[in-house]
Amino acid sequence: MTSTDSASPAIHPWEGCGLHEAPMDPLQPEPQLNDNEETELYSVSWNQDSGCFAAGTSHGFRIYNCNPFKETFRRDLKTGGFKIIEMLFRCNILALVGTKVNTQYPPNNVIIWDDFQSRCIGEFSFRSEIRAVKLRRDRVVVVLEHKIYVYNFMDLKLLHQIETLANPRGLCCLSHHPNTSVLACPGLQRGQVRVEHFGLNRTTLINAHDSKIACLTLTMDGLLLATASLRGTLIRIFNTLDGTRLQEVRRGVDRADIYNIALSPNVQWLAVSSDKGPISYNQSSSNALEPLITRSTSANPSSSFSFLKGVLPKYFSSEWSFAQFHFPGVTQFITTFGSQNTVIVVGLDGSFYRCSFDPVNGGEMVKQEYVRFLKTEAASQ
């Protein structure tokens, strides 16, 4: 390729590379750091089913299981840390992006790492800094500030190139159900989201907000999209096939920086974390959403394509926060849903919370578990 943000294909063969499902290979890293040694936490990210999360640190990376909470394994390297860690469900394959001070893995390279074999099995090199990497079993997606590259997982051949508006946050999300292949990312206009239904060879452009997109997420099957803008006052939910707005939730009246949006597996609950401290959980109260919930979580989501068309209303009444949890200090958090009306929250201060909420009365959530999983200077309970 000759473009400014060109990428080179894999430099290591895939032959003999198997996917070994959980538990991950418990190899002991070398060298092993003392837990009392201060480590800077660069990033935290969920795996595709939110059962695990990865932490990129100044010395390498660590993988944690959420229920029960435990460290699965870690890699501490002499060469430096990683700013992006992307898991592939619970298997041994990860995508890694280093930092500017990493002497072996720079921030413009993506390393496909097989921890079962303890080696790099693929690499992409770009001319600009990588903003995000997303994986599904058949695709590798690399996000740069103005372009997104989509590769076939088995041979790492380039399949698609997508132009975007300036995207410094690396906003991009994928569906993870085997029967649907959906990607959502910023479009070329302010406040616009582009949705690619690769299996249907269909592109949907959604004018989601008046200001720039700050955060977005898809359901597992890619049929629902939730978005927030830089203003951070409204969360909107869309049908990704035709761009219909299905619901709007008001987070508050003041501006907020939205870090994370999560939808529960049954699409009944929506969680939002922001720089305002609380994480709010909103319940969809409209009966009109029930057909969508039933179909979007079915075993064969492709059948819901025809069902959704022309059935759902365009707009529901605005709803307010239902339950909240306030955190001490100021740090960035990501959240997801656990079992039995619980939510899991992980912070860049090295903290892990499990909280429960009352599905009937809402209000302040109850902290069930707190773990300081990484000793950082900013971490506090």
Coordinates of C-alpha atoms in Angstrom, one line a residue:
M1 CA 0.0 0.0 0.0
T2 CA 1.1 3.6 -0.6
S3 CA -1.4 5.5 1.6
T4 CA -0.3 7.6 4.6
D5 CA -1.8 5.1 7.0
S6 CA -0.8 1.9 5.1
A7 CA -0.4 -1.4 7.0
S8 CA 1.9 -4.3 6.3
P9 CA 0.4 -7.9 6.6
A10 CA 1.3 -10.5 9.0
I11 CA 5.0 -11.3 9.3
H12 CA 4.5 -14.7 11.1
P13 CA 2.5 -17.7 9.7
W14 CA -0.8 -18.8 11.2
E15 CA -0.3 -22.5 10.5
G16 CA -0.5 -24.5 13.7
C17 CA -2.0 -21.6 15.7
G18 CA -4.9 -23.1 17.6
L19 CA -7.4 -21.3 19.9
H20 CA -7.4 -22.8 23.4
E21 CA -10.4 -21.8 25.4
A22 CA -10.4 -21.0 29.1
P23 CA -8.5 -21.3 31.3
M24 CA -5.7 -19.4 29.6
D25 CA -2.3 -21.0 29.7
P26 CA -1.0 -20.3 33.2
L27 CA 2.7 -19.8 32.2
Q28 CA 4.7 -17.8 34.6
P29 CA 6.1 -14.6 33.1
E30 CA 9.7 -13.6 33.2
P31 CA 10.6 -11.4 34.9
Q32 CA 8.0 -11.3 37.7
L33 CA 7.6 -7.9 39.4
N34 CA 7.0 -7.5 43.1
D35 CA 3.3 -6.5 43.8
N36 CA 4.6 -3.7 46.0
E37 CA 6.4 -2.1 43.1
E38 CA 4.5 0.8 41.7
T39 CA 3.0 0.1 38.3
E40 CA 1.2 2.7 36.1
L41 CA -2.1 1.5 34.7
Y42 CA -2.6 2.7 31.1
S43 CA -5.9 1.0 30.1
V44 CA -8.6 -1.4 31.1
S45 CA -10.9 -3.2 28.7
W46 CA -13.5 -6.0 28.8
N47 CA -13.4 -9.1 26.8
Q48 CA -16.3 -9.8 24.4
D49 CA -18.6 -11.4 27.0
S50 CA -17.5 -9.1 29.9
G51 CA -16.4 -12.1 31.9
C52 CA -12.8 -10.9 32.0
F53 CA -10.9 -7.7 31.7
A54 CA -7.4 -6.8 30.5
A55 CA -5.1 -4.2 32.1
G56 CA -2.4 -2.6 30.1
T57 CA 0.4 -1.5 32.4
S58 CA 3.8 0.3 32.3
H59 CA 5.5 -3.1 32.6
G60 CA 3.3 -5.4 30.4
F61 CA -0.3 -6.6 30.8
R62 CA -2.5 -8.6 33.1
I63 CA -5.7 -10.6 32.7
Y64 CA -8.4 -10.8 35.4
N65 CA -11.5 -13.0 35.8
C66 CA -14.6 -11.2 37.1
N67 CA -16.6 -13.9 38.8
P68 CA -15.0 -14.9 41.0
F69 CA -12.5 -12.1 40.9
K70 CA -8.9 -13.4 40.4
E71 CA -5.8 -12.6 38.4
T72 CA -5.6 -15.2 35.6
F73 CA -2.1 -14.4 34.4
R74 CA 0.3 -11.5 33.7
R75 CA 3.2 -10.7 31.4
D76 CA 5.8 -8.3 32.8
L77 CA 8.4 -7.3 30.1
K78 CA 11.7 -5.6 30.3
T79 CA 11.0 -3.7 27.1
G80 CA 8.1 -1.6 28.4
G81 CA 4.3 -1.5 28.7
F82 CA 1.2 -1.7 26.5
K83 CA -1.5 0.9 26.1
I84 CA -4.0 -1.3 24.3
I85 CA -4.9 -4.9 25.2
E86 CA -7.7 -6.6 23.3
M87 CA -8.8 -10.1 24.3
L88 CA -10.6 -12.7 22.1
F89 CA -13.2 -14.0 24.5
R90 CA -11.3 -16.3 26.9
C91 CA -8.8 -17.8 24.5
N92 CA -5.1 -17.4 24.3
I93 CA -5.1 -14.9 21.4
L94 CA -4.6 -11.2 22.2
A95 CA -3.9 -8.0 20.3
L96 CA -1.3 -5.7 21.9
V97 CA -0.2 -2.2 21.1
G98 CA 2.8 -0.8 22.9
T99 CA 3.7 2.7 24.1
K100 CA 6.2 5.3 23.0
V101 CA 8.7 4.1 25.6
N102 CA 8.3 0.5 24.7
T103 CA 11.6 -0.4 23.0
Q104 CA 10.3 -3.5 21.2
Y105 CA 6.6 -2.8 20.5
P106 CA 5.9 0.9 19.4
P107 CA 2.4 2.5 19.4
N108 CA 2.0 2.3 15.6
N109 CA 2.3 -1.6 15.6
V110 CA -0.4 -4.2 16.4
I111 CA 1.0 -7.5 17.7
I112 CA -1.2 -10.6 17.5
W113 CA 0.0 -12.6 20.5
D114 CA -0.5 -16.3 21.2
D115 CA 0.1 -16.7 24.9
F116 CA -0.3 -20.5 24.6
Q117 CA 2.8 -20.5 22.4
S118 CA 4.3 -17.4 24.1
R119 CA 5.1 -15.7 20.8
C120 CA 3.9 -13.2 18.3
I121 CA 2.0 -14.8 15.4
G122 CA 1.2 -11.7 13.4
E123 CA 2.0 -8.0 13.2
F124 CA 0.6 -4.9 11.5
S125 CA 2.7 -1.8 11.1
F126 CA 1.2 1.7 10.4
R127 CA 2.6 5.1 9.9
S128 CA 0.4 6.7 12.5
E129 CA -0.5 5.9 16.1
I130 CA -3.1 3.2 16.6
R131 CA -6.2 4.3 18.6
A132 CA -7.9 1.0 19.1
V133 CA -8.0 -2.7 18.1
K134 CA -11.1 -4.8 18.0
L135 CA -11.3 -8.6 17.6
R136 CA -13.9 -11.2 16.7
R137 CA -13.3 -14.8 15.7
D138 CA -13.2 -13.9 12.0
R139 CA -12.0 -10.3 12.0
V140 CA -9.2 -8.0 13.2
V141 CA -10.1 -4.3 13.2
V142 CA -7.5 -1.6 13.5
V143 CA -8.6 1.9 14.3
L144 CA -6.5 4.9 13.3
E145 CA -7.5 8.6 13.8
H146 CA -9.0 9.0 10.3
K147 CA -9.3 5.4 9.0
I148 CA -10.4 1.9 10.0
Y149 CA -8.9 -1.3 8.5
V150 CA -10.8 -4.6 8.6
Y151 CA -8.8 -7.8 8.1
N152 CA -9.7 -11.5 7.8
F153 CA -8.5 -13.2 11.0
M154 CA -7.2 -16.4 9.4
D155 CA -4.8 -14.9 6.8
L156 CA -4.8 -11.2 7.9
K157 CA -5.8 -10.1 4.4
L158 CA -7.3 -6.6 4.1
L159 CA -11.1 -6.7 3.5
H160 CA -12.3 -3.2 4.1
Q161 CA -11.1 0.4 4.6
I162 CA -13.4 2.9 6.2
E163 CA -12.8 6.7 6.3
T164 CA -14.0 8.4 9.5
L165 CA -14.1 11.9 11.0
A166 CA -11.2 12.6 13.3
N167 CA -11.4 9.8 15.9
P168 CA -8.8 10.3 18.6
R169 CA -10.7 8.1 21.1
G170 CA -10.6 5.2 18.6
L171 CA -14.4 4.7 18.7
C172 CA -15.4 1.5 17.1
C173 CA -17.4 -1.6 18.2
L174 CA -18.2 -5.0 16.7
S175 CA -21.0 -7.5 17.1
H176 CA -19.8 -10.9 18.4
H177 CA -22.6 -13.3 17.6
P178 CA -21.5 -15.8 14.9
N179 CA -24.6 -15.2 12.8
T180 CA -24.1 -11.4 12.4
S181 CA -21.1 -9.3 11.4
V182 CA -21.7 -5.7 12.3
L183 CA -19.3 -2.8 12.8
A184 CA -20.2 0.7 14.1
C185 CA -17.9 3.7 14.0
P186 CA -18.0 7.5 13.6
G187 CA -19.1 8.7 10.1
L188 CA -17.7 11.6 8.1
Q189 CA -20.1 14.1 9.6
R190 CA -20.3 15.5 13.1
G191 CA -22.6 13.4 15.3
Q192 CA -23.0 10.7 12.6
V193 CA -22.5 6.9 13.2
R194 CA -21.7 4.6 10.3
V195 CA -22.9 1.0 10.7
E196 CA -21.6 -1.7 8.4
H197 CA -23.7 -4.9 8.2
F198 CA -21.0 -7.0 6.4
G199 CA -23.1 -10.1 6.1
L200 CA -25.9 -8.1 4.3
N201 CA -23.5 -5.9 2.4
R202 CA -25.4 -2.9 3.8
T203 CA -24.3 0.5 5.2
T204 CA -26.5 2.5 7.5
L205 CA -25.7 6.2 8.3
I206 CA -27.3 7.4 11.5
N207 CA -27.4 11.1 12.5
A208 CA -27.3 10.3 16.2
H209 CA -26.4 13.7 17.7
D210 CA -25.8 17.3 16.9
S211 CA -22.3 17.3 18.5
K212 CA -19.5 14.8 18.0
I213 CA -19.8 11.2 19.2
A214 CA -18.1 10.5 22.5
C215 CA -19.1 6.9 23.1
L216 CA -20.9 4.1 21.4
T217 CA -21.7 0.4 21.9
L218 CA -23.5 -2.5 20.1
T219 CA -25.5 -5.4 21.5
M220 CA -23.8 -8.8 20.9
D221 CA -25.8 -9.3 17.7
G222 CA -25.2 -5.8 16.5
L223 CA -29.0 -5.0 16.1
L224 CA -29.0 -2.2 18.7
L225 CA -26.6 0.8 18.9
A226 CA -26.3 3.0 22.0
T227 CA -24.6 6.4 21.6
A228 CA -23.6 9.5 23.6
S229 CA -22.2 12.8 22.3
L230 CA -19.6 15.1 23.8
R231 CA -22.3 17.0 25.6
G232 CA -23.0 13.8 27.6
T233 CA -26.6 14.7 28.5
L234 CA -28.5 12.1 26.3
I235 CA -28.0 8.5 25.6
R236 CA -29.8 7.3 22.4
I237 CA -30.6 3.8 21.2
F238 CA -31.0 3.0 17.5
N239 CA -32.0 0.1 15.3
T240 CA -28.9 -0.5 13.2
L241 CA -30.7 -1.7 10.2
D242 CA -32.6 1.4 9.3
G243 CA -31.3 4.0 11.8
T244 CA -34.6 4.3 13.6
R245 CA -34.2 6.0 17.0
L246 CA -35.9 3.6 19.5
Q247 CA -35.2 5.2 22.9
E248 CA -33.7 8.3 24.5
V249 CA -32.4 8.4 28.1
R250 CA -31.4 11.6 29.9
R251 CA -28.3 11.2 32.0
G252 CA -28.6 14.8 33.4
V253 CA -28.7 18.4 32.4
D254 CA -25.1 19.4 32.8
R255 CA -22.3 18.4 30.4
A256 CA -20.4 15.2 31.2
D257 CA -17.6 13.2 29.6
I258 CA -19.1 9.7 29.0
Y259 CA -16.5 7.0 29.4
N260 CA -18.5 3.9 28.9
I261 CA -22.0 2.6 27.9
A262 CA -23.1 -0.9 28.6
L263 CA -26.3 -2.7 27.7
S264 CA -27.4 -5.7 29.7
P265 CA -27.7 -9.1 27.8
N266 CA -31.5 -8.9 27.9
V267 CA -31.4 -5.2 26.8
Q268 CA -33.5 -4.2 29.8
W269 CA -30.9 -2.2 31.5
L270 CA -28.4 0.5 30.3
A271 CA -25.4 1.7 32.3
V272 CA -23.4 4.9 31.8
S273 CA -20.2 6.0 33.5
S274 CA -19.0 9.6 33.3
D275 CA -16.6 12.1 34.9
K276 CA -19.5 13.3 37.1
G277 CA -18.9 10.4 39.4
P278 CA -22.1 8.4 39.5
I279 CA -22.8 5.5 37.2
S280 CA -26.5 5.5 36.3
Y281 CA -28.6 2.5 35.4
N282 CA -31.8 3.1 33.4
Q283 CA -34.5 0.7 32.8
S284 CA -36.5 0.5 29.6
S285 CA -40.1 0.7 30.7
S286 CA -41.9 0.6 27.4
N287 CA -43.6 -2.6 26.4
A288 CA -42.8 -1.7 22.8
L289 CA -39.2 -2.8 23.4
E290 CA -40.1 -6.3 24.5
P291 CA -40.3 -7.8 21.0
L292 CA -36.9 -6.3 20.2
I293 CA -35.4 -7.8 23.4
T294 CA -36.9 -11.2 22.7
R295 CA -35.6 -11.3 19.1
S296 CA -32.2 -9.7 19.7
T297 CA -31.2 -12.3 22.3
S298 CA -32.4 -15.3 20.3
A299 CA -30.2 -18.1 19.1
N300 CA -30.7 -17.0 15.5
P301 CA -30.5 -13.2 15.3
S302 CA -30.7 -13.2 11.5
S303 CA -34.4 -14.0 11.9
S304 CA -34.9 -10.7 13.7
F305 CA -33.9 -8.6 10.6
S306 CA -37.3 -9.0 8.9
F307 CA -39.1 -8.8 12.2
L308 CA -37.7 -5.4 13.2
K309 CA -38.5 -3.7 10.0
G310 CA -41.4 -1.3 10.3
V311 CA -42.5 -2.6 13.7
L312 CA -40.9 -0.5 16.4
P313 CA -41.9 3.1 17.2
K314 CA -39.4 5.8 16.3
Y315 CA -39.2 7.4 19.7
F316 CA -40.0 6.7 23.3
S317 CA -40.4 9.3 26.1
S318 CA -37.2 10.4 27.8
E319 CA -36.2 8.6 31.0
W320 CA -34.0 9.6 33.9
S321 CA -31.4 7.8 35.9
F322 CA -32.8 4.9 37.9
A323 CA -29.9 3.8 40.2
Q324 CA -26.5 5.2 41.0
F325 CA -23.2 4.5 42.5
H326 CA -20.7 7.2 43.5
F327 CA -17.0 6.6 43.7
P328 CA -14.4 8.3 45.8
G329 CA -11.8 10.4 44.1
V330 CA -11.7 11.2 40.4
T331 CA -10.7 8.5 37.9
Q332 CA -12.0 6.9 34.7
F333 CA -14.2 3.8 35.1
I334 CA -15.7 1.2 32.7
T335 CA -18.7 -0.8 33.7
T336 CA -20.6 -3.9 32.7
F337 CA -23.5 -6.1 34.0
G338 CA -23.0 -9.1 36.2
S339 CA -25.5 -11.7 37.3
Q340 CA -28.5 -11.3 39.6
N341 CA -28.9 -7.5 39.3
T342 CA -25.3 -6.6 39.8
V343 CA -22.9 -4.4 37.9
I344 CA -19.1 -4.6 37.7
V345 CA -16.9 -1.5 37.6
V346 CA -13.2 -1.3 36.9
G347 CA -11.2 1.9 37.3
L348 CA -7.9 3.3 36.1
D349 CA -7.0 3.7 39.7
G350 CA -6.6 0.0 39.9
S351 CA -9.9 -0.7 41.6
F352 CA -12.6 -3.4 41.1
Y353 CA -16.1 -3.0 42.4
R354 CA -19.1 -5.4 42.3
C355 CA -22.4 -3.6 43.2
S356 CA -26.0 -4.6 43.4
F357 CA -29.1 -2.6 42.5
D358 CA -32.7 -2.8 43.4
P359 CA -34.6 -3.6 40.1
V360 CA -37.9 -2.3 41.6
N361 CA -37.0 0.8 43.6
G362 CA -33.6 1.8 42.2
G363 CA -31.7 4.4 44.3
E364 CA -28.1 4.1 45.6
M365 CA -26.5 0.8 44.8
V366 CA -24.9 -1.4 47.4
K367 CA -21.2 -2.3 47.2
Q368 CA -20.7 -6.1 47.5
E369 CA -17.0 -6.4 46.7
Y370 CA -14.0 -4.2 46.4
V371 CA -10.5 -5.3 45.3
R372 CA -7.4 -3.2 44.8
F373 CA -6.1 -5.3 41.9
L374 CA -3.2 -3.0 41.0
K375 CA -1.2 -0.7 43.3
T376 CA -1.1 2.7 41.7
E377 CA -0.4 6.1 43.1
A378 CA -4.0 7.3 42.6
A379 CA -5.8 4.2 43.9
S380 CA -7.9 4.6 47.0
Q381 CA -11.0 3.0 48.4

